[in-house]
Amino acid sequence: MTEMAPAQEGTLEARFPGVVTHDERKGYEGYIVQLDKLTEVAQVLRDDLGYDFLSSVTAVDYLAQKEDEESYFEVVYHLYKSTGGSALVLAVQTPRDNPAVPSLTPLYPGAEFQEREAFDLYGIDFTDHPDMRRILMWEGFEGFPMRKDWKEPYFEEDVKPFANRWPGGQVYRIEDHNPVGKNNQYPQGFDPESWSPAIEDALYDSLRRSNAEYDEIEDLDTEQVIVNLGPQHPSTHGVFRMAVLMDGETIVALKPVMGYLHRNHEKIGERNTFLHNMPFTDRLDYITSLSNNFGYALAVEKLMGAKGVPTERAEYIRVIMAELTRISSHLWAIGFLLNDLGAFFTPSLYAIEERELLLDIFEATTGSRMMNNYFRFGGVARDFPEGVLERIGELVTERLPRKVDELDRYLTNNEIVRTRCEGIGVLSPDEAIEYSMAGPMLRASGVPYDVRRADPYSIYEQFDFDVAVRYHGDVYDRYLIRLDEIRQSIRIVQQAVERIPDGDFLTGKNPYQVRVPAGEAFGRVEGPKGEIGFYVVSNGKANPWRYHVRAPSFINLTALEKMCIGSKVADVVVVLGSVDIILGEVDR
Amino acid sequence: MNFGFGILRGLMVTMGHFIGTFVEDFKWIGKRYYTPEGVAHRSSKNASGIFTVQYPEEKLPVPEEFRFIPFLLYEEGPDGEQQDRCTSCGICAKVCPPQCIWIVRTEDPDTGRPVPEPVEFYIDIDICMNCGYCAEYCPFDAIKMDHQYELASYDRHSAHIYNKEKLSMSVDYYAQIRPTNYRREEDIRIAKEEEKAAKAAARAAAKE
Amino acid sequence: MTETPNLNTEGYDISPEARANVAITTIDKIFNAGRRYSVWPMMFGLACCAIEMISAAAGRYDLARFGMEVLRPSPRQSDLMIVSGTVTKKMLPQIVRLYNQMPDPKYVMAMGACASGGGPFKEGYNVVSGVDKYIPVDVYVPGCPPTPQALLHGLMKIQEKIDTEKHFTNFRDRTKPIEPIPVPILGPDIIDPRDYETIKDGVKSGPLTTVIPAVE
């Protein structure tokens, strides 16, 4: 998916001679851009060549492994056209001491949080970024944890498996070897008593600064108030926090604060072997485990080449499971959007009832209700047990269509729902693309972009289904589009259950050590929350050198402030509900 | 817009659900709860009415593939002695994503060479993520995932690092909770043994 | 939870107000039955386990059968804190504060491997390896995540624990406030105020961190 049409390839390198060069490293297929010309190149790409959708921004720490190698940070950009097609991969390199890269946020506002994340975890400074603060860790945290030479308090060895488990066999709880008995470390000479935390100052400064652009609402002599929603709040879908600056009841600025569930997915992912990461992806967006499995499997299979091509039956099983996941995730999202609207629990109860029946199928097939860990490189872990395929068939032909219609009848024309949702949290199509929105958020704003159609993967080309689009870009359309997508997913599963061929469910023998050649790959699928991508860099060893997740929930939050400005506090909760975030994915 | 009509339509749906519970209970008089058929019906495609499974009096049937905490298999010898299937090869410890398995290997006291049997086997269930890799990749079918999920305890410090004694379960138990898998693995093993025996017989025949 | 000393033990210091009252143990049973069927959990989800907790509260498993359907968003009105998921260092000060705000008698359940001992994310730099390092935990429910039925089993364990308690006859002087747990501070790493001395000693000659003994 990283190849480009030859004609464009010529134009890009020809247009910027000496500035843009093809990446010659083995297994890499992108372009390397000169650091100081990045903004210029990006401008041309966006305005002239149509690469208007910046999907992913991330950093890689290429720390020298041998004497003669060079150490540097690389920032990698994945750009797409919103009309469809494959990726254009750009990379810029910056030295490891005083790393600085020009920010692309002015061109692509969707880069804002991703650049802040790269700053937080790698310490790369993005010049001209409007709001350069830490995002996942707190202000004052010591060090940049994703750097390869940074070690956490419970550091045991560079890579798994640890020799201590086998053949060592030295059992202990690691906290027993820490002086404070906890997962903590402190720098030399640190004095806890003289430490004065100023963790929130940067946040409130940023909130007030952001308000400077919106101060035209001040026609009365009032004082603006800061209100914090969360992290412990029943309507934030987990441990999410919003700092809101209000003028009366009207919101004038809003800053999401995250990291309350930052569980170091990527740092652990780089220590894991390729296979180890599969069950960890379950815990990203824990409502849609099977979609996450899918994305990661695609990324690694791309690196593996011919060895990683799944069998025909495996592809069908994957599609069936991924679409059932989409149905269950959207049911959950609809139920909890209604919860946020104040219809406490009855709609959720009805939605959860159907979800439970789907979870029964997941449990029977994969072994667990939520943490499925079902995909393997080149297929799936096991075939459907006896009778499960029939149960899926019965559900998608008999029960689910009826139940979705019932949900539709129950909620769609409810006047309260309409009054609360219509015209709230509006995003125009252009804004949706600018902010790198994905999934139902993008399509509810009138952009018919669905990875299953725009950049097909697996066997989606063989199925007959429509890309659902709605045009108002408000909360109500985001609710409707989820209903539409459930119906389309039911169509896909109906076709797949009918046509599923016999055969093996896995290519090869399912070895416990996977050989992955060196190179980079970006596997992306259309998850229920949006485009979920996995950027994997392998150096030919048993562990990924870099493992990054393009998390749709996280990036969809970039536009939260935009959607909420000018509305009331009660609407913020509804808008957040319509974005449908899962904190495991936001914070990773 | 007929204001209020949409709300009424929605309320009709909830009313339908409400009445449905009585209709359903009436249809099943007395058999809907605390019977296996009742539980199966409540999780089938025709489920309507009350959806609740009355845990702990009735429990949802656990599917065969369900996995919770791993356990070790032993075969019972003729005199009731336990023979571990585990050979302490360490694949489960290597493939464990959160690295929660510790294996202490045995050494022959005379020769000092490793014996294929673990002295100790620990699993920290406060780290275990129930992924099932150990069971999936064990070449000797010596470690499997248990169905037992009622494990809540008052103290984790003494109870939550499982040792070999606590982890060991007989093969019969495994055959009971996962009959299909057990049969499949046994078939493969018997086929292999027969193949070996046939080869040995052929070799013996060739010698003569 | 620290055990309240039994009233009937020798040398127990009975306060003057209590001396006027007569302690009747059967009242404990009635009192406990009331408490066991009205344990109000806090509506407080952290991670994956929270989804299973919501499932347990929903139609199929129905916490209402145990009198626990009243999920309170405010700690002031709740009896039980279900720590449902990975506790991160960034979230920890809030969790301890919420615990301090809960009225006595209060119970804490560590749901899932993460809350009990760090779980699969234990090695992470932002993960607390067990919420019991900071607040007392009554019941641990293993599993990743525990199924709703496993959670219900854990809740029944809480009920069993309530049955054995003697809050009515064991008189605690309620004029004195309960000592709150010191709230950890976000520094270069999370700082527990109870560890000040250890930290000051530990950082004298070098950074304080874990030292793992070498493999034999």
mmCIF file of C-alpha atoms in Angstrom, chain C residues 12-203:
data_model
loop_
_atom_site.group_PDB
_atom_site.id
_atom_site.type_symbol
_atom_site.label_atom_id
_atom_site.label_comp_id
_atom_site.label_asym_id
_atom_site.label_seq_id
_atom_site.Cartn_x
_atom_site.Cartn_y
_atom_site.Cartn_z
ATOM 1 C CA TYR C 12 -11.227 -2.304 75.651
ATOM 2 C CA ASP C 13 -11.616 1.368 76.307
ATOM 3 C CA ILE C 14 -15.342 2.059 76.289
ATOM 4 C CA SER C 15 -16.163 5.707 75.866
ATOM 5 C CA PRO C 16 -18.604 7.304 78.303
ATOM 6 C CA GLU C 17 -21.321 7.646 75.649
ATOM 7 C CA ALA C 18 -21.099 3.981 74.832
ATOM 8 C CA ARG C 19 -21.340 2.905 78.463
ATOM 9 C CA ALA C 20 -24.877 4.164 78.567
ATOM 10 C CA ASN C 21 -25.862 1.813 75.754
ATOM 11 C CA VAL C 22 -26.407 -1.924 75.755
ATOM 12 C CA ALA C 23 -24.792 -3.892 72.958
ATOM 13 C CA ILE C 24 -26.925 -6.582 71.436
ATOM 14 C CA THR C 25 -25.214 -8.846 68.912
ATOM 15 C CA THR C 26 -28.346 -9.961 67.080
ATOM 16 C CA ILE C 27 -28.864 -6.390 66.017
ATOM 17 C CA ASP C 28 -25.655 -6.837 64.062
ATOM 18 C CA LYS C 29 -27.344 -9.448 61.934
ATOM 19 C CA ILE C 30 -30.252 -7.211 61.075
ATOM 20 C CA PHE C 31 -27.920 -4.311 60.565
ATOM 21 C CA ASN C 32 -25.664 -6.360 58.283
ATOM 22 C CA ALA C 33 -28.556 -7.765 56.284
ATOM 23 C CA GLY C 34 -29.570 -4.207 55.559
ATOM 24 C CA ARG C 35 -26.071 -3.311 54.530
ATOM 25 C CA ARG C 36 -25.394 -6.408 52.456
ATOM 26 C CA TYR C 37 -28.414 -5.895 50.224
ATOM 27 C CA SER C 38 -27.776 -2.232 49.611
ATOM 28 C CA VAL C 39 -24.128 -1.953 48.683
ATOM 29 C CA TRP C 40 -24.042 1.033 46.377
ATOM 30 C CA PRO C 41 -21.041 0.935 44.098
ATOM 31 C CA MET C 42 -19.449 4.069 42.773
ATOM 32 C CA MET C 43 -19.977 4.727 39.066
ATOM 33 C CA PHE C 44 -16.340 4.753 38.333
ATOM 34 C CA GLY C 45 -14.823 3.019 35.344
ATOM 35 C CA LEU C 46 -11.160 2.964 34.510
ATOM 36 C CA ALA C 47 -10.493 0.636 31.611
ATOM 37 C CA CYS C 48 -11.504 -2.602 29.936
ATOM 38 C CA CYS C 49 -12.936 -4.068 33.137
ATOM 39 C CA ALA C 50 -15.361 -1.159 33.355
ATOM 40 C CA ILE C 51 -17.091 -2.476 30.249
ATOM 41 C CA GLU C 52 -17.610 -5.817 31.954
ATOM 42 C CA MET C 53 -18.795 -3.950 35.032
ATOM 43 C CA ILE C 54 -21.400 -2.138 32.933
ATOM 44 C CA SER C 55 -22.360 -5.455 31.369
ATOM 45 C CA ALA C 56 -22.821 -6.854 34.858
ATOM 46 C CA ALA C 57 -25.105 -3.951 35.687
ATOM 47 C CA ALA C 58 -27.084 -4.436 32.472
ATOM 48 C CA GLY C 59 -29.916 -6.792 31.689
ATOM 49 C CA ARG C 60 -28.216 -10.119 31.487
ATOM 50 C CA TYR C 61 -26.431 -10.208 34.831
ATOM 51 C CA ASP C 62 -28.446 -7.525 36.576
ATOM 52 C CA LEU C 63 -26.769 -6.200 39.686
ATOM 53 C CA ALA C 64 -30.191 -5.120 40.922
ATOM 54 C CA ARG C 65 -30.759 -8.659 42.144
ATOM 55 C CA PHE C 66 -28.082 -7.956 44.751
ATOM 56 C CA GLY C 67 -29.374 -4.509 45.619
ATOM 57 C CA MET C 68 -26.402 -2.952 43.894
ATOM 58 C CA GLU C 69 -28.016 -1.318 40.894
ATOM 59 C CA VAL C 70 -27.708 2.160 42.359
ATOM 60 C CA LEU C 71 -24.423 3.199 40.805
ATOM 61 C CA ARG C 72 -23.596 6.515 42.368
ATOM 62 C CA PRO C 73 -21.406 8.966 40.484
ATOM 63 C CA SER C 74 -20.530 10.698 43.737
ATOM 64 C CA PRO C 75 -18.191 9.036 46.225
ATOM 65 C CA ARG C 76 -20.113 10.654 49.068
ATOM 66 C CA GLN C 77 -23.070 8.369 48.457
ATOM 67 C CA SER C 78 -21.326 5.112 47.734
ATOM 68 C CA ASP C 79 -20.208 2.169 49.842
ATOM 69 C CA LEU C 80 -18.127 0.260 47.357
ATOM 70 C CA MET C 81 -15.418 1.347 45.003
ATOM 71 C CA ILE C 82 -14.871 -1.104 42.181
ATOM 72 C CA VAL C 83 -11.428 -0.300 40.835
ATOM 73 C CA SER C 84 -12.194 -1.596 37.385
ATOM 74 C CA GLY C 85 -9.062 -1.445 35.321
ATOM 75 C CA THR C 86 -5.504 -0.273 35.071
ATOM 76 C CA VAL C 87 -4.599 2.328 37.654
ATOM 77 C CA THR C 88 -2.158 4.796 36.143
ATOM 78 C CA LYS C 89 0.079 7.147 38.037
ATOM 79 C CA LYS C 90 -1.655 10.129 36.500
ATOM 80 C CA MET C 91 -5.033 8.886 37.742
ATOM 81 C CA LEU C 92 -3.842 7.762 41.160
ATOM 82 C CA PRO C 93 -4.199 11.060 43.077
ATOM 83 C CA GLN C 94 -7.850 11.211 41.993
ATOM 84 C CA ILE C 95 -8.496 7.636 43.056
ATOM 85 C CA VAL C 96 -7.030 8.187 46.506
ATOM 86 C CA ARG C 97 -9.027 11.387 46.840
ATOM 87 C CA LEU C 98 -12.226 9.603 45.848
ATOM 88 C CA TYR C 99 -11.488 6.908 48.388
ATOM 89 C CA ASN C 100 -10.988 9.501 51.101
ATOM 90 C CA GLN C 101 -14.297 11.082 50.209
ATOM 91 C CA MET C 102 -16.274 7.876 50.637
ATOM 92 C CA PRO C 103 -18.136 7.572 53.941
ATOM 93 C CA ASP C 104 -17.261 4.801 56.353
ATOM 94 C CA PRO C 105 -17.807 1.800 56.266
ATOM 95 C CA LYS C 106 -16.384 1.531 52.780
ATOM 96 C CA TYR C 107 -15.192 -1.341 50.672
ATOM 97 C CA VAL C 108 -12.791 -1.530 47.769
ATOM 98 C CA MET C 109 -12.727 -4.225 45.156
ATOM 99 C CA ALA C 110 -9.781 -4.634 42.820
ATOM 100 C CA MET C 111 -11.379 -5.928 39.655
ATOM 101 C CA GLY C 112 -9.072 -7.650 37.226
ATOM 102 C CA ALA C 113 -5.375 -8.315 37.070
ATOM 103 C CA CYS C 114 -4.415 -4.669 36.480
ATOM 104 C CA ALA C 115 -6.067 -3.298 39.584
ATOM 105 C CA SER C 116 -4.839 -6.216 41.697
ATOM 106 C CA GLY C 117 -1.208 -6.257 40.698
ATOM 107 C CA GLY C 118 -0.551 -4.251 37.546
ATOM 108 C CA GLY C 119 -1.642 -6.948 35.130
ATOM 109 C CA PRO C 120 -0.094 -7.234 31.689
ATOM 110 C CA PHE C 121 0.834 -3.557 31.823
ATOM 111 C CA LYS C 122 2.742 -3.933 35.074
ATOM 112 C CA GLU C 123 6.104 -3.107 33.492
ATOM 113 C CA GLY C 124 4.800 0.194 32.098
ATOM 114 C CA TYR C 125 6.245 3.463 33.351
ATOM 115 C CA ASN C 126 2.852 5.019 34.034
ATOM 116 C CA VAL C 127 1.191 2.014 35.648
ATOM 117 C CA VAL C 128 0.654 1.433 39.352
ATOM 118 C CA SER C 129 1.394 -2.179 40.187
ATOM 119 C CA GLY C 130 -1.620 -2.818 42.337
ATOM 120 C CA VAL C 131 -4.001 -0.284 43.806
ATOM 121 C CA ASP C 132 -3.478 -1.908 47.202
ATOM 122 C CA LYS C 133 -0.124 -0.160 47.407
ATOM 123 C CA TYR C 134 -2.072 3.008 48.126
ATOM 124 C CA ILE C 135 -5.557 2.137 49.380
ATOM 125 C CA PRO C 136 -6.723 -0.942 51.312
ATOM 126 C CA VAL C 137 -8.460 -3.530 49.131
ATOM 127 C CA ASP C 138 -11.066 -5.954 50.450
ATOM 128 C CA VAL C 139 -11.611 -8.328 47.572
ATOM 129 C CA TYR C 140 -9.460 -9.177 44.573
ATOM 130 C CA VAL C 141 -11.097 -10.578 41.455
ATOM 131 C CA PRO C 142 -8.539 -12.144 39.105
ATOM 132 C CA GLY C 143 -9.029 -12.324 35.362
ATOM 133 C CA CYS C 144 -8.271 -10.147 32.401
ATOM 134 C CA PRO C 145 -11.007 -9.092 32.297
ATOM 135 C CA PRO C 146 -13.113 -11.058 34.799
ATOM 136 C CA THR C 147 -16.377 -12.071 33.190
ATOM 137 C CA PRO C 148 -19.498 -10.447 34.650
ATOM 138 C CA GLN C 149 -20.206 -13.676 36.496
ATOM 139 C CA ALA C 150 -16.733 -13.601 38.029
ATOM 140 C CA LEU C 151 -17.430 -10.038 39.117
ATOM 141 C CA LEU C 152 -20.717 -11.103 40.686
ATOM 142 C CA HIS C 153 -18.827 -13.800 42.540
ATOM 143 C CA GLY C 154 -16.495 -11.122 43.869
ATOM 144 C CA LEU C 155 -19.436 -8.987 44.941
ATOM 145 C CA MET C 156 -20.865 -11.938 46.819
ATOM 146 C CA LYS C 157 -17.535 -12.190 48.612
ATOM 147 C CA ILE C 158 -17.998 -8.576 49.697
ATOM 148 C CA GLN C 159 -21.430 -9.495 51.012
ATOM 149 C CA GLU C 160 -19.917 -12.404 52.923
ATOM 150 C CA LYS C 161 -17.394 -10.066 54.426
ATOM 151 C CA ILE C 162 -20.130 -7.673 55.490
ATOM 152 C CA ASP C 163 -21.915 -10.559 57.223
ATOM 153 C CA THR C 164 -18.975 -11.155 59.523
ATOM 154 C CA GLU C 165 -18.595 -7.559 60.609
ATOM 155 C CA LYS C 166 -19.839 -6.048 63.848
ATOM 156 C CA HIS C 167 -20.231 -2.416 63.051
ATOM 157 C CA PHE C 168 -23.190 -1.958 65.282
ATOM 158 C CA THR C 169 -21.808 -3.434 68.473
ATOM 159 C CA ASN C 170 -18.234 -2.417 67.809
ATOM 160 C CA PHE C 171 -18.452 1.123 68.830
ATOM 161 C CA ARG C 172 -16.232 3.596 67.072
ATOM 162 C CA ASP C 173 -16.088 7.125 68.374
ATOM 163 C CA ARG C 174 -17.687 8.938 65.462
ATOM 164 C CA THR C 175 -16.786 12.359 66.720
ATOM 165 C CA LYS C 176 -13.237 11.757 65.560
ATOM 166 C CA PRO C 177 -12.637 11.853 61.803
ATOM 167 C CA ILE C 178 -11.011 8.910 60.088
ATOM 168 C CA GLU C 179 -7.441 9.629 59.152
ATOM 169 C CA PRO C 180 -7.440 10.196 55.377
ATOM 170 C CA ILE C 181 -4.869 8.487 53.193
ATOM 171 C CA PRO C 182 -2.246 11.001 52.043
ATOM 172 C CA VAL C 183 -2.862 11.885 48.405
ATOM 173 C CA PRO C 184 0.122 11.076 46.173
ATOM 174 C CA ILE C 185 1.782 13.944 44.338
ATOM 175 C CA LEU C 186 2.808 14.047 40.697
ATOM 176 C CA GLY C 187 6.504 14.791 40.563
ATOM 177 C CA PRO C 188 9.288 13.434 38.368
ATOM 178 C CA ASP C 189 7.467 10.213 39.234
ATOM 179 C CA ILE C 190 4.486 9.699 41.511
ATOM 180 C CA ILE C 191 5.400 10.516 45.116
ATOM 181 C CA ASP C 192 3.645 8.900 48.025
ATOM 182 C CA PRO C 193 4.000 11.261 51.023
ATOM 183 C CA ARG C 194 4.476 8.190 53.230
ATOM 184 C CA ASP C 195 7.703 7.402 51.363
ATOM 185 C CA TYR C 196 9.487 10.724 51.887
ATOM 186 C CA GLU C 197 12.182 9.307 54.145
ATOM 187 C CA THR C 198 12.928 6.314 51.915
ATOM 188 C CA ILE C 199 13.159 8.534 48.863
ATOM 189 C CA LYS C 200 15.463 11.014 50.568
ATOM 190 C CA ASP C 201 17.769 8.211 51.646
ATOM 191 C CA GLY C 202 17.601 6.473 48.289
ATOM 192 C CA VAL C 203 18.571 9.395 46.080
#
